[in-house]
CSV table of C-alpha atoms in Angstrom, one decimal:
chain,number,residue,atom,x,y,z
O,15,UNK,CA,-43.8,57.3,40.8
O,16,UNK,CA,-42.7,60.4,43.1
O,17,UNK,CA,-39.4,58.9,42.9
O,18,UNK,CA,-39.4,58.3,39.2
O,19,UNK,CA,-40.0,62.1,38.6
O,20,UNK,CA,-37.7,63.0,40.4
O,21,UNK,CA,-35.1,61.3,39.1
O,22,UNK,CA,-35.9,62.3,35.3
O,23,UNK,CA,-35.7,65.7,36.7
O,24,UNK,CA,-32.4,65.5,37.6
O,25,UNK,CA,-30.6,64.4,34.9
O,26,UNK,CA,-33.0,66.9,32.8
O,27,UNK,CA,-31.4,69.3,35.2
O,28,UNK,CA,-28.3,68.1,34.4
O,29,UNK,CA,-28.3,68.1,30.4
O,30,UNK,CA,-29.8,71.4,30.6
O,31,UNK,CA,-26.7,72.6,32.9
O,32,UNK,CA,-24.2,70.3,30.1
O,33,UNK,CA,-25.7,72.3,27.2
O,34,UNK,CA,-25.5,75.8,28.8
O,35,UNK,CA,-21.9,75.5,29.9
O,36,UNK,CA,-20.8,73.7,27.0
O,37,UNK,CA,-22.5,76.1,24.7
O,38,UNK,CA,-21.6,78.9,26.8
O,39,UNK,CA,-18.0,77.8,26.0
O,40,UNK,CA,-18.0,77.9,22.5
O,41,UNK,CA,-20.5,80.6,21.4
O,42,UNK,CA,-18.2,83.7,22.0
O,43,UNK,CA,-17.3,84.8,18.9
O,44,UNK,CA,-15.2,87.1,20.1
O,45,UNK,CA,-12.9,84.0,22.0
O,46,UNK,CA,-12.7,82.0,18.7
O,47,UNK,CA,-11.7,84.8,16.8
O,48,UNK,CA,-8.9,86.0,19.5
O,49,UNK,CA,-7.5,82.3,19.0
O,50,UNK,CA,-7.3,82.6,14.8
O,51,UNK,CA,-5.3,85.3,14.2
O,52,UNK,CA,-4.3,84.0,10.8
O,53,UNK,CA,-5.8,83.2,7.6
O,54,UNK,CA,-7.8,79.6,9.1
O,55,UNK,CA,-5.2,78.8,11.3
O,56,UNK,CA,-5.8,79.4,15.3
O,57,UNK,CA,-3.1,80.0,17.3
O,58,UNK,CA,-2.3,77.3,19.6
O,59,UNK,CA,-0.1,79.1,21.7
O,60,UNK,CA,-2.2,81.9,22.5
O,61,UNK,CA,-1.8,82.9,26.7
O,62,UNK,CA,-6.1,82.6,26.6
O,63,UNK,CA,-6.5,78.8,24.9
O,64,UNK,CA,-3.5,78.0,27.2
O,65,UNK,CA,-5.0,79.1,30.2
O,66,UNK,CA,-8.4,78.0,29.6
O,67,UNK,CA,-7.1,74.4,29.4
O,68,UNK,CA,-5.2,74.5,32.7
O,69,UNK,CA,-8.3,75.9,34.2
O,70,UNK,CA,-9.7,72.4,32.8
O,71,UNK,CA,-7.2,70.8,34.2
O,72,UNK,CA,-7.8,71.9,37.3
O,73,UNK,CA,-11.1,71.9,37.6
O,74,UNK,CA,-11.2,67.6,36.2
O,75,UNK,CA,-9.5,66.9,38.7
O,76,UNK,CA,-10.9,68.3,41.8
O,77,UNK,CA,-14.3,67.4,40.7
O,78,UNK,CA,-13.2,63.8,39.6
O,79,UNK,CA,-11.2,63.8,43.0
O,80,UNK,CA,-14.0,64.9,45.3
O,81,UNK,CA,-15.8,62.9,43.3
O,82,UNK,CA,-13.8,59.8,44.6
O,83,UNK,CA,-14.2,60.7,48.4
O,84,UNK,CA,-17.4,61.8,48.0
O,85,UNK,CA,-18.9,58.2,49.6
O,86,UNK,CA,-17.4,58.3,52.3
O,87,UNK,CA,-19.5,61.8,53.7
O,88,UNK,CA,-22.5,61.8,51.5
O,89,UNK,CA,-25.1,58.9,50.5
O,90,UNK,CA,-25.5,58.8,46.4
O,91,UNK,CA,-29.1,58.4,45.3
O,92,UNK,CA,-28.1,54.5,43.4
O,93,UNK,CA,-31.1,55.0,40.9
O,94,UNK,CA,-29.3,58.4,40.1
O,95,UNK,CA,-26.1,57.6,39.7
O,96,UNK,CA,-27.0,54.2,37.2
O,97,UNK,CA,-29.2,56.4,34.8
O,98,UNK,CA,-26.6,59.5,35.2
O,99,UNK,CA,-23.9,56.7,34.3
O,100,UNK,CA,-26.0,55.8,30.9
O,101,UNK,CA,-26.7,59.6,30.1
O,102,UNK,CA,-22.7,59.9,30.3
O,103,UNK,CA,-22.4,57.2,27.9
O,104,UNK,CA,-25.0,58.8,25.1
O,105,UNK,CA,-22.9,62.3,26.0
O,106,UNK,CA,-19.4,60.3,25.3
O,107,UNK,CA,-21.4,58.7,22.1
O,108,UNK,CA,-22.5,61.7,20.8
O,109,UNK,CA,-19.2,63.6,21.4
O,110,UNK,CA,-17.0,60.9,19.5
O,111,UNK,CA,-20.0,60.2,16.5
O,112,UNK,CA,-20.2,63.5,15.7
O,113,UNK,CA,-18.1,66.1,17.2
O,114,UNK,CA,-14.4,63.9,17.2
O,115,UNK,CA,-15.1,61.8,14.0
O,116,UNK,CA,-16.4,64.5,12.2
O,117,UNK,CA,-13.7,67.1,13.0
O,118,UNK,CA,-11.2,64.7,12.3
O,119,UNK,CA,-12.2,63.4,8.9
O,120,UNK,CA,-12.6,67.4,8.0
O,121,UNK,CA,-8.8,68.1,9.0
O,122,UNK,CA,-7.9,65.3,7.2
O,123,UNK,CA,-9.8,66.2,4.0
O,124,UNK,CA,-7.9,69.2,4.0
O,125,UNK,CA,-4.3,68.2,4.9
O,126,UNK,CA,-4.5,65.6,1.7
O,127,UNK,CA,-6.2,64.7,-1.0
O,128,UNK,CA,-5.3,60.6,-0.7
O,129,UNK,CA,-8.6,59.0,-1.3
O,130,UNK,CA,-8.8,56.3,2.5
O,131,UNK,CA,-10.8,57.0,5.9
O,132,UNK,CA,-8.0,58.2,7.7
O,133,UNK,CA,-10.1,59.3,10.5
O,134,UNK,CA,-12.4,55.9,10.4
O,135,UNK,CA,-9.0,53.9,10.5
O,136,UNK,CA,-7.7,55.8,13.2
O,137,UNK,CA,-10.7,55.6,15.6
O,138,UNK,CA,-10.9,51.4,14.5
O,139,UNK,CA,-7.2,51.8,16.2
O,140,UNK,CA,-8.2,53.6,19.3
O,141,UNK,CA,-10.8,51.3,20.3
O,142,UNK,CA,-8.5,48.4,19.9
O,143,UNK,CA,-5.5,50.0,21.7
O,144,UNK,CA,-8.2,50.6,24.4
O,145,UNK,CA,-9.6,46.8,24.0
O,146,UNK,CA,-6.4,46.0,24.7
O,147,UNK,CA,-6.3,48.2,28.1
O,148,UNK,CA,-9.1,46.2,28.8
O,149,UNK,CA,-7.7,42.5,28.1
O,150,UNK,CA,-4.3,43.5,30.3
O,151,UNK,CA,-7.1,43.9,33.3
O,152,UNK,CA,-8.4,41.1,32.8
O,153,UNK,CA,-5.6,39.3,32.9
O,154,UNK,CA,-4.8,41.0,36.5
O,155,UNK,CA,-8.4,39.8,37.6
O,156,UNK,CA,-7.8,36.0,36.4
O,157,UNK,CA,-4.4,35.9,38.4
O,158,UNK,CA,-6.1,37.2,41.1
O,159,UNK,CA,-9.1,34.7,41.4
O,160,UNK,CA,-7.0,31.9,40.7
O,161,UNK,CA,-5.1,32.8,44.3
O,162,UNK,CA,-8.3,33.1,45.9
O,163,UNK,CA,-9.4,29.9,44.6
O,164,UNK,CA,-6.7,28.1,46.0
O,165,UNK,CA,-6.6,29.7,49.2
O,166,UNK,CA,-10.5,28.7,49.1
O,167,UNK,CA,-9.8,25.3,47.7
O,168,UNK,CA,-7.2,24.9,50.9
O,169,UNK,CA,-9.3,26.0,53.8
O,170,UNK,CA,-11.9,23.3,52.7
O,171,UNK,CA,-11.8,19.9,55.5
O,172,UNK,CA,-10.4,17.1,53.6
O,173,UNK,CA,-13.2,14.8,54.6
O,174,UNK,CA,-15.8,16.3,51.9
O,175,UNK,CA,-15.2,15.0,48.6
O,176,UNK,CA,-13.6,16.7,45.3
O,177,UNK,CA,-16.8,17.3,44.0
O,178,UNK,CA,-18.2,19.3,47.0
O,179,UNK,CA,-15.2,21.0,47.0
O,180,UNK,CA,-15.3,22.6,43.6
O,181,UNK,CA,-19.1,23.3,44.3
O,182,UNK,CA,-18.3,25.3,47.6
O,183,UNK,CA,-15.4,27.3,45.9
O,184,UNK,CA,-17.9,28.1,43.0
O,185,UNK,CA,-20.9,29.1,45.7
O,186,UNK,CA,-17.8,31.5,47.9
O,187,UNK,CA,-17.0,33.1,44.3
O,188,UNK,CA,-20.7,33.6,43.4
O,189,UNK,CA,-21.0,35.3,47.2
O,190,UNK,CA,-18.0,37.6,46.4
O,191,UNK,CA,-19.4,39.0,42.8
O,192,UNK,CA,-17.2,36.5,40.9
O,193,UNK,CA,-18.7,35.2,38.3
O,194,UNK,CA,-18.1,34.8,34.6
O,195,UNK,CA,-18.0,38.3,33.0
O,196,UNK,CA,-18.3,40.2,36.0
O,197,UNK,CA,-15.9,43.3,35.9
O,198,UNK,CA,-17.3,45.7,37.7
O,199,UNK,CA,-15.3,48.6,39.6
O,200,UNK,CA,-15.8,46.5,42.9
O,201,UNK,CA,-14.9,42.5,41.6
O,202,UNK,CA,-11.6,44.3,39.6
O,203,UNK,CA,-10.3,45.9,42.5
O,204,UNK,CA,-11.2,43.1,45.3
O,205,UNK,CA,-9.6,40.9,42.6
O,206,UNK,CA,-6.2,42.1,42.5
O,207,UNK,CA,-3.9,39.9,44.5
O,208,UNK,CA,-1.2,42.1,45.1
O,209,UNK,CA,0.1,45.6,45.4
O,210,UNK,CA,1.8,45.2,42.2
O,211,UNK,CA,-1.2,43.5,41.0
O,212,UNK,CA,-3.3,46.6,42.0
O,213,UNK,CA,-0.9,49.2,40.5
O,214,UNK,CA,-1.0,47.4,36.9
O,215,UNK,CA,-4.8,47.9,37.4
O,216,UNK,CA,-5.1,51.3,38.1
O,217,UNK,CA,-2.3,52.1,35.3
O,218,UNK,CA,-4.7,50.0,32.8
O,219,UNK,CA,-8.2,51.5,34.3
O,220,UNK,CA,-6.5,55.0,33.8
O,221,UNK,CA,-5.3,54.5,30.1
O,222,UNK,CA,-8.4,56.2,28.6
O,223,UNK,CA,-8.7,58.9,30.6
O,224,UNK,CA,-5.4,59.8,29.3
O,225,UNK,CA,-6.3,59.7,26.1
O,226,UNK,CA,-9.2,61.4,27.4
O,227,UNK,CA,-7.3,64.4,28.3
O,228,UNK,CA,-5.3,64.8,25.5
O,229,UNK,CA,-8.4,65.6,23.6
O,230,UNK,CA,-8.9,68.7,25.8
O,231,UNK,CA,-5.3,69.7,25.4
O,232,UNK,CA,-5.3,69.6,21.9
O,233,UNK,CA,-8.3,71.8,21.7
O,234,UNK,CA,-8.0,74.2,18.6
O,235,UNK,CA,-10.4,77.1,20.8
O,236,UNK,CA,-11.4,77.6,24.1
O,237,UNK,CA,-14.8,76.9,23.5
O,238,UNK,CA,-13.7,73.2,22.1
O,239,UNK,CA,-12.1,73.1,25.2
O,240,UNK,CA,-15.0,73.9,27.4
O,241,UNK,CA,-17.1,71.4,25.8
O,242,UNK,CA,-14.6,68.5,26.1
O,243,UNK,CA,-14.0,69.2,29.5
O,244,UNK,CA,-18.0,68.8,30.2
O,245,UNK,CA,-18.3,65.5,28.5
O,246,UNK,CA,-15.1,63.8,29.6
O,247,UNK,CA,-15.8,65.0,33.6
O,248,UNK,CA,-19.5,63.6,33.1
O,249,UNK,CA,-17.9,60.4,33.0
O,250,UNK,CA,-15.3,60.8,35.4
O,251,UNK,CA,-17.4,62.2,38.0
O,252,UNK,CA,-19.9,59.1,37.7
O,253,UNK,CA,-17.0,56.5,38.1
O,254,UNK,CA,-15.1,58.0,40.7
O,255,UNK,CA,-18.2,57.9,42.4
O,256,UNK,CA,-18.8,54.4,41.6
O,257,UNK,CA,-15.5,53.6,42.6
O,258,UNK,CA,-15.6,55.4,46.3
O,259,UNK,CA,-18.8,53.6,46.7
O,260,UNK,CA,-17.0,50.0,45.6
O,261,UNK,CA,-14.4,50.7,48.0
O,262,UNK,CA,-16.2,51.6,51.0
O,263,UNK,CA,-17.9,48.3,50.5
O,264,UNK,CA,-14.4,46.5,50.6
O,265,UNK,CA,-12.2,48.3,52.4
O,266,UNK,CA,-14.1,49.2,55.9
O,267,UNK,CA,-10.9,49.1,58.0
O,268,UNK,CA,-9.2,52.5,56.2
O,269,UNK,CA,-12.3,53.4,54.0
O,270,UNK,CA,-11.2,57.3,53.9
O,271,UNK,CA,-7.4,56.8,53.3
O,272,UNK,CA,-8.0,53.9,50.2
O,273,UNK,CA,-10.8,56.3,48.6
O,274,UNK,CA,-8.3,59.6,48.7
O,275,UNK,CA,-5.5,57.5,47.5
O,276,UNK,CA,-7.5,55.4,44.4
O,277,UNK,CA,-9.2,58.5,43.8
O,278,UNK,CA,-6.4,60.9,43.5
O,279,UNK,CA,-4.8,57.8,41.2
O,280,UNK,CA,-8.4,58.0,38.9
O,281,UNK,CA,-7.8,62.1,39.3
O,282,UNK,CA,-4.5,62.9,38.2
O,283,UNK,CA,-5.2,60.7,34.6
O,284,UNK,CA,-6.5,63.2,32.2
O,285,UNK,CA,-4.5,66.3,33.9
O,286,UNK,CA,-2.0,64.2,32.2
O,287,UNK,CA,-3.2,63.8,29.6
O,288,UNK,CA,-3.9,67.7,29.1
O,289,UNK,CA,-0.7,68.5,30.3
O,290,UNK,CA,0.6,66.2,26.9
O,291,UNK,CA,-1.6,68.1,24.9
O,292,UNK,CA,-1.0,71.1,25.5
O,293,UNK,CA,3.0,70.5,25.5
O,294,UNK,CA,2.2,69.4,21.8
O,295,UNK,CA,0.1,72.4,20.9
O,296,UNK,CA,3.3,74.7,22.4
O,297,UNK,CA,5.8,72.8,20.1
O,298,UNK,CA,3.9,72.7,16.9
O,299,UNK,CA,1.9,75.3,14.4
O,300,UNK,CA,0.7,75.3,11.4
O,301,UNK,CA,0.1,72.0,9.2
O,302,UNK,CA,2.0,69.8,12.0
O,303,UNK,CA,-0.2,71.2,14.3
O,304,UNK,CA,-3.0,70.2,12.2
O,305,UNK,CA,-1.9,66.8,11.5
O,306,UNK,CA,-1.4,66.0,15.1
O,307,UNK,CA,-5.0,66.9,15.7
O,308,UNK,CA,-6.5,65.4,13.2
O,309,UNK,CA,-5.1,62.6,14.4
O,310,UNK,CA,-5.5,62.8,17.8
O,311,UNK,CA,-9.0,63.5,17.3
O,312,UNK,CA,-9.3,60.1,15.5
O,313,UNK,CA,-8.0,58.4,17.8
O,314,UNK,CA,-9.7,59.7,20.6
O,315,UNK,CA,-12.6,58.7,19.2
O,316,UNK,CA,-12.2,55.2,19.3
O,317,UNK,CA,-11.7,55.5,22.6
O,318,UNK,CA,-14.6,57.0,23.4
O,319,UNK,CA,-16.9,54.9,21.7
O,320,UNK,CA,-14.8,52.1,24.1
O,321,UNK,CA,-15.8,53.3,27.0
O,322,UNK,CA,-19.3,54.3,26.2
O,323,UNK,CA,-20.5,50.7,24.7
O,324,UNK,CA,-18.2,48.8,26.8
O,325,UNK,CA,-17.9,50.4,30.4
O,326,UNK,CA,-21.2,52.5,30.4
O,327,UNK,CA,-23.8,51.1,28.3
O,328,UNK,CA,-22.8,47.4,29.6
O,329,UNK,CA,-21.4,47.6,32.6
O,330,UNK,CA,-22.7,51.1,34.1
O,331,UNK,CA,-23.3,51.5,37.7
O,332,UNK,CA,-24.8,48.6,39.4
O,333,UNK,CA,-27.4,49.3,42.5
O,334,UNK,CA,-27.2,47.1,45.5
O,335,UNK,CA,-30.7,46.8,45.4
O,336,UNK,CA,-33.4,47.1,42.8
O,337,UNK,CA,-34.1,50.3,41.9
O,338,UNK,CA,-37.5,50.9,40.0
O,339,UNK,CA,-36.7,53.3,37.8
O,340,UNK,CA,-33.7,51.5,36.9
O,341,UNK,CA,-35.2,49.4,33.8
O,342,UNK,CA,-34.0,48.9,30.3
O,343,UNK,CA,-36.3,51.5,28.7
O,344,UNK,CA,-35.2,54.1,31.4
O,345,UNK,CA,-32.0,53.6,31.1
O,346,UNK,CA,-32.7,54.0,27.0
O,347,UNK,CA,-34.2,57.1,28.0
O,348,UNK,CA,-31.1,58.3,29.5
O,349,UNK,CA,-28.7,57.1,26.5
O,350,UNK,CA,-31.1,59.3,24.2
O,351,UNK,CA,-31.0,62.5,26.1
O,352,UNK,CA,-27.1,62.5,26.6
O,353,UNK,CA,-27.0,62.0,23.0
O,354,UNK,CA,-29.8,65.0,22.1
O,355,UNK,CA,-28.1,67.3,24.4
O,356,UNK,CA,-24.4,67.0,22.3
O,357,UNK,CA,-26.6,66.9,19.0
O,358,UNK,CA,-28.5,70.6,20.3
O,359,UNK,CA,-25.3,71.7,21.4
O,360,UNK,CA,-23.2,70.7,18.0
O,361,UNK,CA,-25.1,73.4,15.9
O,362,UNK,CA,-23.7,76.3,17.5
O,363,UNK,CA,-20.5,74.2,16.7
């Protein structure tokens, strides 16, 4: 029970922290109004909105990057880090439901008066592009447990019998996390057979956090900016964790080395990203500026409604061992307070 308390105080802790920051980004007037200086239209090359976002830059990928390495000197509370994974997934919920969708259909409404979901269409599309991100890995994780089969399949004696044989191979894959459905950060990256193999994966596992970024580096103010940056490293913090803690489990011999090099890999994503963004800002103003976020903002959230159903409400982080507090209406719990904090923070919006 001691425990349990604890735990709910920390992630109150933490959406209290979310909603001051974030807030605290986007409630100077005096900011937003620095960034319009025409009639409605902010200007997207302002020095301030462009050095705000590569001070986000930065700052997602040192924490995402200490993040990554952070395993391998400090021991994650597991019951933490599985209900802070579900909070992040009501956060990135909330954010692409109400703050991406929303500003998106808005711009849209006022760029033309066509009559079609422009913004709904959009964000359909970014969640399959991303589904598709998704099938590409799992094509990389069936190559690579069809090699380990055989290799398994090969080091069986030849006196036991076929049938034996594929019941041993099943029991060595069941030992190793293999079994149907199972993509977890540790079974995708134990399953890649190869270097090239592992690259593809990483690529694929980095797609949205591209995507991701390009959200912050299309930010219209610096306060939009802020509170991007506070949702998108919520996530990004909690699976570079997960994934320093997956590879210390697999990789013993050169634990420090493999974490600093996957999690610089996992970093360096949504800097991208940014970096894209804000290269379209500098090129753009006016209406084409507005077109491109409008769309962008559609599109990113399909993406974030991807990963939120499909990598943190389903999949989340796994504990070793059972946890207590980590049950199904817990976990609810933790889904509903990431989505109240971006709600309380969207009316200063």
């Amino acid at each position: 029970m001691a425990q349990s308390r604890h735990l709910l105080a920390l992630l109150l802790l933490l959406s209290l922290s979310t909603s001051i920051l974030a807030h605290g980004g986007g409630s100077d007037d005096a900011d937003a109004d620095a960034d319009e200086p025409g009639a409605g239209h902010p200007d997207l090359r302002s020095k301030s909105l462009i050095l705000t976002k590569i001070w986000c830059l930065i700052a997602i990928f040192f924490a995402t990057f200490f993040g990554g390495v952070s395993p391998y000197f400090l021991k994650w509370n597991e019951a933490f880090l599985a209900l802070g994974t579900q909070f992040a997934g009501g956060v990135f919920l909330a954010t692409a439901m109400i703050h991406f969708l929303s500003d998106s259909n808005e711009t849209f409404g006022d760029l033309t008066h066509v009559d079609y979901p422009f913004a709904f269409m959009l964000a359909c599309a970014g969640y399959a592009l991303t589904l598709l991100a998704d099938v590409a890995i799992s094509f990389v994780v069936a190559r690579g447990q069809t090699v380990r089969d055989v290799e398994n399949q090969q080091g069986i004696g030849l006196q036991q019998s076929k049938q034996s044989s594929v019941d041993e191979v099943s029991q060595i894959r069941q030992e190793n996390g293999h079994g149907a459905g199972n993509h977890s950060v540790p079974s995708l990256l134990r399953d890649a057979s190869s270097l090239g193999d592992s690259i593809l994966l990483i690529v694929a596992l980095c797609f949205h956090s591209v995507f991701e970024g390009i959200a912050i580096g299309v930010a219209e103010t610096k306060g939009d900016a802020w509170r991007a940056l506070w949702t998108i490293s919520l996530h990004k913090v909690f699976a570079a964790i997960a994934m320093g803690i997956a590879l210390l489990r697999m990789l013993p011999s050169r634990p420090l080395i493999s974490c600093a090099v996957y999690s610089f890999a996992f970093a360096i994503s949504s800097p991208i990203g940014i970096a894209i963004g804000i290269i379209i800002d500098a090129t753009t103003q006016g209406r084409v500026a507005d077109w491109i976020y409008a769309i962008s903002m559609g599109f990113a959230c399909g993406v974030f409604v991807y990963v939120a159903i499909n990598h943190l409400f389903a999949k989340g982080y796994r504990p070793r061992s059972p946890v207590a507090v980590d049950t199904p209406f817990v976990r609810w719990l933790a889904v509903v307070l990431g989505i109240g904090v971006i709600a309380v923070v969207m009316i200063w919006d």
